[in-house]
Amino acid sequence: MDGSNHNYEFTNDWFQAAAIKNWDSLVPQIKPRKILEVGSYEGASACYLIGKNDWHEDLELFCIDTWEGGITHKVAKVDMDAVEQRFDHNISVAQTESGKNISVHKMKGMSSDLMPKLIAFDDCLWKENKPHGDDLTMSPKLAIDAFTNVFSRKLKIVPAPLYQLYVLKIAD
């Protein structure tokens, strides 16, 4: 993800094509210590953060995904077990190549169930991928909306392009 020759196994270039420019300007400004990503898929953004991290020795990444796929993945018959295996592989490659002790917490399940367990964490840069198809109940949107509404006085929404939400904790 940093231009070096890696042994990553990515099947798409969404992160490179749509997000990396924003992250290149946003991440150095915020210098997050803890990062929560909802919708990790093959781990492209997590690998980018692991490879680029030069701001914290104790960086922690929290990657939430069901690895079950949404409607579009089911229609396309995407093998989500293989996607999850690629996530595991890619994170392992990134951690090994970085030579840093970066903690990656893989959290498998629904964001609405897992996010309440993370509320106590601070310094989060929070990224959401596009929701799972048209079924709102299968999307992290409900959890994200609830989280941002409940903690609205303690968060700052960082301007970003559509389909991504970046939140910075500003108060305890």
Short mmCIF file of C-alpha atoms in Angstrom, two decimals:
data_model
loop_
_atom_site.label_atom_id
_atom_site.label_comp_id
_atom_site.label_asym_id
_atom_site.label_seq_id
_atom_site.Cartn_x
_atom_site.Cartn_y
_atom_site.Cartn_z
CA MET A 1 0.00 0.00 0.00
CA ASP A 2 3.00 2.31 0.31
CA GLY A 3 4.44 1.60 -3.13
CA SER A 4 6.62 -1.33 -2.06
CA ASN A 5 6.24 -4.79 -3.50
CA HIS A 6 3.97 -6.69 -1.12
CA ASN A 7 2.43 -10.13 -1.13
CA TYR A 8 -1.08 -8.81 -0.54
CA GLU A 9 -4.09 -10.61 -1.97
CA PHE A 10 -6.62 -7.95 -2.98
CA THR A 11 -9.35 -8.64 -5.54
CA ASN A 12 -10.39 -5.01 -6.03
CA ASP A 13 -8.83 -1.57 -5.94
CA TRP A 14 -11.63 0.38 -4.26
CA PHE A 15 -9.40 1.74 -1.50
CA GLN A 16 -6.66 2.80 -3.94
CA ALA A 17 -9.15 4.33 -6.37
CA ALA A 18 -11.59 6.02 -3.99
CA ALA A 19 -10.10 6.61 -0.56
CA ILE A 20 -6.31 6.77 -0.46
CA LYS A 21 -6.08 10.45 -1.51
CA ASN A 22 -8.34 11.45 1.37
CA TRP A 23 -6.47 9.27 3.84
CA ASP A 24 -3.10 10.65 2.69
CA SER A 25 -4.24 14.13 3.72
CA LEU A 26 -6.48 13.29 6.68
CA VAL A 27 -4.46 10.74 8.67
CA PRO A 28 -1.28 12.87 9.09
CA GLN A 29 -3.40 15.73 10.45
CA ILE A 30 -5.20 13.62 13.05
CA LYS A 31 -2.44 11.12 13.88
CA PRO A 32 -4.86 8.67 15.49
CA ARG A 33 -3.71 6.23 18.14
CA LYS A 34 -6.80 4.03 17.91
CA ILE A 35 -8.72 3.47 14.70
CA LEU A 36 -12.10 1.81 14.27
CA GLU A 37 -13.05 0.54 10.83
CA VAL A 38 -16.54 -0.79 10.17
CA GLY A 39 -16.51 -2.96 7.05
CA SER A 40 -12.98 -4.26 6.62
CA TYR A 41 -13.45 -6.69 3.71
CA GLU A 42 -9.93 -7.74 2.56
CA GLY A 43 -8.12 -5.27 4.83
CA ALA A 44 -6.81 -2.78 2.25
CA SER A 45 -7.27 0.28 4.45
CA ALA A 46 -5.89 -1.49 7.53
CA CYS A 47 -2.81 -2.56 5.55
CA TYR A 48 -2.38 1.03 4.37
CA LEU A 49 -2.49 2.31 7.97
CA ILE A 50 -0.06 -0.36 9.17
CA GLY A 51 2.37 0.46 6.37
CA LYS A 52 2.10 4.24 6.70
CA ASN A 53 2.13 4.47 10.50
CA ASP A 54 4.99 6.65 11.65
CA TRP A 55 3.04 8.59 14.26
CA HIS A 56 2.42 6.10 17.11
CA GLU A 57 4.41 3.14 18.39
CA ASP A 58 1.28 1.75 20.03
CA LEU A 59 -1.20 2.10 17.15
CA GLU A 60 -4.33 -0.03 17.54
CA LEU A 61 -6.72 -0.95 14.74
CA PHE A 62 -10.18 -2.34 15.43
CA CYS A 63 -11.63 -3.99 12.32
CA ILE A 64 -15.33 -4.88 12.47
CA ASP A 65 -16.95 -6.98 9.78
CA THR A 66 -19.34 -9.93 9.61
CA TRP A 67 -17.46 -11.40 6.66
CA GLU A 68 -20.88 -12.67 5.55
CA GLY A 69 -21.29 -10.13 2.77
CA GLY A 70 -24.28 -8.06 1.83
CA ILE A 71 -26.88 -8.45 -0.84
CA THR A 72 -24.49 -7.46 -3.63
CA HIS A 73 -21.94 -10.05 -2.49
CA LYS A 74 -24.60 -12.76 -2.34
CA VAL A 75 -25.95 -11.92 -5.79
CA ALA A 76 -22.40 -11.97 -7.19
CA LYS A 77 -21.75 -15.26 -5.32
CA VAL A 78 -18.65 -13.84 -3.63
CA ASP A 79 -16.96 -16.45 -1.44
CA MET A 80 -16.93 -14.49 1.82
CA ASP A 81 -14.90 -17.19 3.60
CA ALA A 82 -12.17 -16.53 1.03
CA VAL A 83 -12.54 -12.76 1.59
CA GLU A 84 -12.02 -13.27 5.32
CA GLN A 85 -8.99 -15.49 4.65
CA ARG A 86 -7.54 -12.75 2.44
CA PHE A 87 -8.12 -10.23 5.24
CA ASP A 88 -6.20 -12.46 7.68
CA HIS A 89 -3.40 -13.00 5.15
CA ASN A 90 -3.11 -9.32 4.21
CA ILE A 91 -3.00 -8.15 7.83
CA SER A 92 -0.32 -10.73 8.61
CA VAL A 93 1.77 -9.56 5.64
CA ALA A 94 1.38 -5.89 6.62
CA GLN A 95 2.33 -6.53 10.25
CA THR A 96 5.36 -8.62 9.30
CA GLU A 97 6.60 -6.11 6.73
CA SER A 98 6.07 -3.08 8.98
CA GLY A 99 8.36 -4.44 11.70
CA LYS A 100 6.25 -2.52 14.22
CA ASN A 101 4.16 -3.82 17.08
CA ILE A 102 0.78 -2.66 15.79
CA SER A 103 -2.26 -4.27 17.41
CA VAL A 104 -5.01 -5.33 15.02
CA HIS A 105 -8.20 -6.47 16.72
CA LYS A 106 -10.34 -8.46 14.30
CA MET A 107 -13.92 -8.27 15.53
CA LYS A 108 -16.29 -10.57 13.67
CA GLY A 109 -19.95 -9.77 14.00
CA MET A 110 -22.56 -7.07 13.57
CA SER A 111 -21.39 -3.51 14.21
CA SER A 112 -24.52 -2.88 16.29
CA ASP A 113 -23.40 -5.63 18.69
CA LEU A 114 -19.67 -4.87 18.72
CA MET A 115 -19.48 -1.08 18.70
CA PRO A 116 -20.98 -0.58 22.18
CA LYS A 117 -18.02 -2.54 23.56
CA LEU A 118 -15.64 0.08 22.11
CA ILE A 119 -17.26 3.27 23.38
CA ALA A 120 -14.64 3.74 26.12
CA PHE A 121 -11.79 3.99 23.60
CA ASP A 122 -10.45 7.38 22.60
CA ASP A 123 -8.60 8.96 19.69
CA CYS A 124 -10.59 7.02 17.10
CA LEU A 125 -10.56 7.70 13.40
CA TRP A 126 -13.68 5.91 12.28
CA LYS A 127 -14.31 4.76 8.75
CA GLU A 128 -17.45 3.13 7.39
CA ASN A 129 -17.73 1.30 4.09
CA LYS A 130 -20.88 1.44 2.01
CA PRO A 131 -23.81 -0.36 3.74
CA HIS A 132 -24.73 -3.94 2.90
CA GLY A 133 -27.06 -3.57 -0.04
CA ASP A 134 -30.53 -2.11 0.45
CA ASP A 135 -31.41 -3.95 3.69
CA LEU A 136 -30.97 -1.26 6.33
CA THR A 137 -31.14 -3.81 9.16
CA MET A 138 -28.02 -5.50 7.78
CA SER A 139 -26.13 -2.22 7.52
CA PRO A 140 -23.86 -0.58 10.12
CA LYS A 141 -25.82 2.64 9.50
CA LEU A 142 -28.16 2.11 12.48
CA ALA A 143 -25.26 1.60 14.88
CA ILE A 144 -23.32 4.51 13.42
CA ASP A 145 -26.32 6.86 13.59
CA ALA A 146 -27.04 5.82 17.19
CA PHE A 147 -23.39 6.22 18.17
CA THR A 148 -23.03 9.68 16.64
CA ASN A 149 -26.36 10.85 18.10
CA VAL A 150 -25.67 9.59 21.63
CA PHE A 151 -22.14 11.02 21.68
CA SER A 152 -22.75 14.11 19.52
CA ARG A 153 -21.36 16.47 22.17
CA LYS A 154 -18.17 14.43 22.47
CA LEU A 155 -17.45 13.95 18.76
CA LYS A 156 -16.44 16.03 15.81
CA ILE A 157 -17.46 14.85 12.36
CA VAL A 158 -14.46 15.31 10.07
CA PRO A 159 -15.44 16.36 6.53
CA ALA A 160 -14.89 13.54 4.04
CA PRO A 161 -16.31 12.28 0.74
CA LEU A 162 -19.55 10.36 0.46
CA TYR A 163 -19.75 6.82 1.85
CA GLN A 164 -17.14 7.45 4.53
CA LEU A 165 -17.55 8.85 8.01
CA TYR A 166 -14.62 10.07 10.06
CA VAL A 167 -15.22 10.92 13.70
CA LEU A 168 -12.73 12.45 16.11
CA LYS A 169 -13.29 12.21 19.87
CA ILE A 170 -13.07 15.71 21.38
CA ALA A 171 -14.22 15.15 24.99
CA ASP A 172 -14.52 12.45 27.64
#
